[in-house]
Short mmCIF file of C-alpha atoms in Angstrom, two decimals:
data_model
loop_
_atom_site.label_atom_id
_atom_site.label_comp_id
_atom_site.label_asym_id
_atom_site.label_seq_id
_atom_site.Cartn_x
_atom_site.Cartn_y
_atom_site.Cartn_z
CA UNK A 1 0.00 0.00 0.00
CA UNK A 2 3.10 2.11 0.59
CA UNK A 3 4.34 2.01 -2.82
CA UNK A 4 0.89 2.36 -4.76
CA UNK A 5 -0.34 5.47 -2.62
CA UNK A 6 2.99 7.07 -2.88
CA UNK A 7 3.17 6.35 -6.93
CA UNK A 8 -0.60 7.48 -6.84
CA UNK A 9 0.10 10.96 -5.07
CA UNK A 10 2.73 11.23 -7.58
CA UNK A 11 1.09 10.54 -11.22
CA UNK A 12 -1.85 12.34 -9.79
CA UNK A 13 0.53 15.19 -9.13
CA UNK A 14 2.12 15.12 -12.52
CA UNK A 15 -1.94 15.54 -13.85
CA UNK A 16 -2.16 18.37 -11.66
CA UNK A 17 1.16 20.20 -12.64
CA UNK A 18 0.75 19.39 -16.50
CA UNK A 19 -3.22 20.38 -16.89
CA UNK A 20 -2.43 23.76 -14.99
CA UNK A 21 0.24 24.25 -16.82
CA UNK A 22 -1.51 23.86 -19.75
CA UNK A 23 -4.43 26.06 -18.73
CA UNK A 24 -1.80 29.04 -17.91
CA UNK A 25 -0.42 28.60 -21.17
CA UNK A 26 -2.90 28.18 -23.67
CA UNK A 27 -6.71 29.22 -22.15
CA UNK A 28 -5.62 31.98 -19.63
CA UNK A 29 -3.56 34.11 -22.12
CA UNK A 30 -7.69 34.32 -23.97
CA UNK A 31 -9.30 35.03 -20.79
CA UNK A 32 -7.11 38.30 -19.61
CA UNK A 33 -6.38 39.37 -23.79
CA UNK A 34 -8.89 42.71 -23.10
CA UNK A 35 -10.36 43.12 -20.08
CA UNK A 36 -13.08 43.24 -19.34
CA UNK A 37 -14.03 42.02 -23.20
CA UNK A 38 -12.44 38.32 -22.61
CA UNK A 39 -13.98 38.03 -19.49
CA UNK A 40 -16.36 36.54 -21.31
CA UNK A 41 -14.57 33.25 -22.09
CA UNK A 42 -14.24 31.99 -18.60
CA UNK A 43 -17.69 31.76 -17.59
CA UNK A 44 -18.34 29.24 -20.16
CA UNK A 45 -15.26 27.40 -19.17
CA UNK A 46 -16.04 27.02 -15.47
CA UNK A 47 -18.45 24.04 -15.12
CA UNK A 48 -16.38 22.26 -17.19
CA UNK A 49 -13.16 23.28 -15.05
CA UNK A 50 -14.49 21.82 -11.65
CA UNK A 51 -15.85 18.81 -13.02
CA UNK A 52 -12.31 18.52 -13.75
CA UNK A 53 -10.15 20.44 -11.06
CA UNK A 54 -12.40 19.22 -7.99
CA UNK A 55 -12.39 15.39 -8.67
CA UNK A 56 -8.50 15.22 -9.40
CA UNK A 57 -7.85 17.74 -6.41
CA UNK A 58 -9.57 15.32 -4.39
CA UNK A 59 -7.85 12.26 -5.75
CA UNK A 60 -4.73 13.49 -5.30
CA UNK A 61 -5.26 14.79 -1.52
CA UNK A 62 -6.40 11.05 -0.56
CA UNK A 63 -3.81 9.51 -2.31
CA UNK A 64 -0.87 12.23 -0.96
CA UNK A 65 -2.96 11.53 2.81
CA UNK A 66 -2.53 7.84 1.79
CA UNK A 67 0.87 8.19 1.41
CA UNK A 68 2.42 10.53 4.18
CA UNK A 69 0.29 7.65 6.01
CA UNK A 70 1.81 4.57 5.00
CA UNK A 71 5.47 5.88 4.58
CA UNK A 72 5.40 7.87 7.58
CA UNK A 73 8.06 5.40 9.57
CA UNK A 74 10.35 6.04 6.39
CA UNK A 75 13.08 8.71 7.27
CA UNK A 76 14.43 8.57 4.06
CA UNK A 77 10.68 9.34 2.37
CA UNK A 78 9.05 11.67 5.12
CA UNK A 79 10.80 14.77 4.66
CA UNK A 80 10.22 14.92 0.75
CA UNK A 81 6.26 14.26 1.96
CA UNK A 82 6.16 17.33 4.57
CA UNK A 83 7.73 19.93 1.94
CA UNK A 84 5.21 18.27 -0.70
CA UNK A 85 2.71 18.92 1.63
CA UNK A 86 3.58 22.87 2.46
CA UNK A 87 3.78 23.15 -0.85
CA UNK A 88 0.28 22.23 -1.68
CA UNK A 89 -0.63 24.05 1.12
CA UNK A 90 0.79 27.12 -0.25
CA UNK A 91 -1.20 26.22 -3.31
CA UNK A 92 -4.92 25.87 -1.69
CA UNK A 93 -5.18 28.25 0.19
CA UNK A 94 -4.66 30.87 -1.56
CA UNK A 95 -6.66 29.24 -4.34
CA UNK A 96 -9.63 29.31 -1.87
CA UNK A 97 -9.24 32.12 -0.58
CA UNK A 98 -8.28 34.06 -3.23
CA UNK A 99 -8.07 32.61 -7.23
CA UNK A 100 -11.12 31.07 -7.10
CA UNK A 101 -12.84 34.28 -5.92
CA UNK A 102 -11.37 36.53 -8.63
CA UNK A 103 -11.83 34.28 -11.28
CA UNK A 104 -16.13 34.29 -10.66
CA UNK A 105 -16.07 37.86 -10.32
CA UNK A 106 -13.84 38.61 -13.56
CA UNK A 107 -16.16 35.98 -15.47
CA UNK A 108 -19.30 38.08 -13.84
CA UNK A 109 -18.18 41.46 -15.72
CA UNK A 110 -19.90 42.26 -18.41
CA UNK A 111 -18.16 43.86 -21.54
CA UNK A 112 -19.65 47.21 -21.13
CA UNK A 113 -17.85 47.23 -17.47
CA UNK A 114 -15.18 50.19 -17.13
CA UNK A 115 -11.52 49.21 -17.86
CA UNK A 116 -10.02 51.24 -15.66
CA UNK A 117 -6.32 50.81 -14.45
CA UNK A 118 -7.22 48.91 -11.07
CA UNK A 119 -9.04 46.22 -12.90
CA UNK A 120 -5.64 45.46 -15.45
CA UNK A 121 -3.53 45.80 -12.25
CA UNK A 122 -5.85 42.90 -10.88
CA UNK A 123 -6.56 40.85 -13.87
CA UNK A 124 -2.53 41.52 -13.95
CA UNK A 125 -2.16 40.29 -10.65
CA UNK A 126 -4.14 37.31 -10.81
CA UNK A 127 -1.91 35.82 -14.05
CA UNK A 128 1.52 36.64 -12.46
CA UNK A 129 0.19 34.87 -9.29
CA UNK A 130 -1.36 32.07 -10.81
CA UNK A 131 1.80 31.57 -12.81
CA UNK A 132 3.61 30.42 -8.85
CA UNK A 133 0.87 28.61 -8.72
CA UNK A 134 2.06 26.75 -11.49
CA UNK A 135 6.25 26.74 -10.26
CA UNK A 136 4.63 25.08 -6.58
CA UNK A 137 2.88 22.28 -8.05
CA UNK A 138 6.12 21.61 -10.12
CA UNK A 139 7.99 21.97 -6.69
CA UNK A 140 5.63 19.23 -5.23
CA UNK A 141 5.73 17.51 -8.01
CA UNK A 142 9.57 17.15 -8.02
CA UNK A 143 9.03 16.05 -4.17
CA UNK A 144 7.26 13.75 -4.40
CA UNK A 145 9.38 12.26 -7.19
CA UNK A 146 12.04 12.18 -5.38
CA UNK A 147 10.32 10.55 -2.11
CA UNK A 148 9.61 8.03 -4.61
CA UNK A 149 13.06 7.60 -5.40
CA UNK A 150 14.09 7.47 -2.22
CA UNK A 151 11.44 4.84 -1.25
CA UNK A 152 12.91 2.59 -3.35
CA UNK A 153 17.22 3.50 -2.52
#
């Protein structure tokens, strides 16, 4: 159980990193082209972003729970775990208490709202953030690699 939670957490991580990534890279650049204009692409997009994002969130915090869980008596394994961990952490929260927040009330805008400099400083914002979003789930990802790599050395 060991191994196949702590491979789990890790291909599930890999999902994460490589579908955000590709979100930053290829839909975001359309949703923040014109303010408050390409708002309207992300409403549209939503639905079909948490019936992705929530079930693969989940599966990958019960299979990283799984694993800090069964390899918890490894020394060699546990430290990787607890910086994978933080790392998510530092991913989360601010997601919930911030990203996910914008993101509904930039897709509420209409196109007639005013594009005035403090909405491009936040629509400017919320990219630039999003994009460490993107470098911490690589950082986890790499961690949990490596805990992997460990588990078996």
């Amino acid at each position: 159980m060991h191994l196949l939670s702590l491979w789990t957490a890790t291909l599930t991580a890999a999902i994460v990193f490589l579908a955000g990534s590709w979100e930053r890279i290829f839909r975001m650049p359309h949703w923040f082209a014109d303010p408050p204009h390409s708002f309207s692409l992300i409403a549209p997009q939503t639905k079909q972003s948490a019936r992705f994002w929530i079930p693969l969130q989940l599966l990958f915090l019960l299979s990283f729970i799984t694993a800090l869980v069964t390899n918890w008596s490894q020394p060699q394994v546990r430290p990787y775990l607890l910086l994978a961990l933080v790392s998510f952490l530092l991913v989360t929260i601010p997601t919930a208490t911030y990203f996910v927040k914008e993101i509904i009330a930039f897709s509420k805008m209409t196109p007639d709202t005013p594009c005035t400099p403090e909405l491009l400083r936040r629509s400017s914002r919320w990219i630039r953030w999003t994009t460490s979003r993107n470098v911490l789930q690589f950082i986890s990802l790499i961690l949990l690699i490596w805990a992997l790599f460990n588990r078996y050395h």
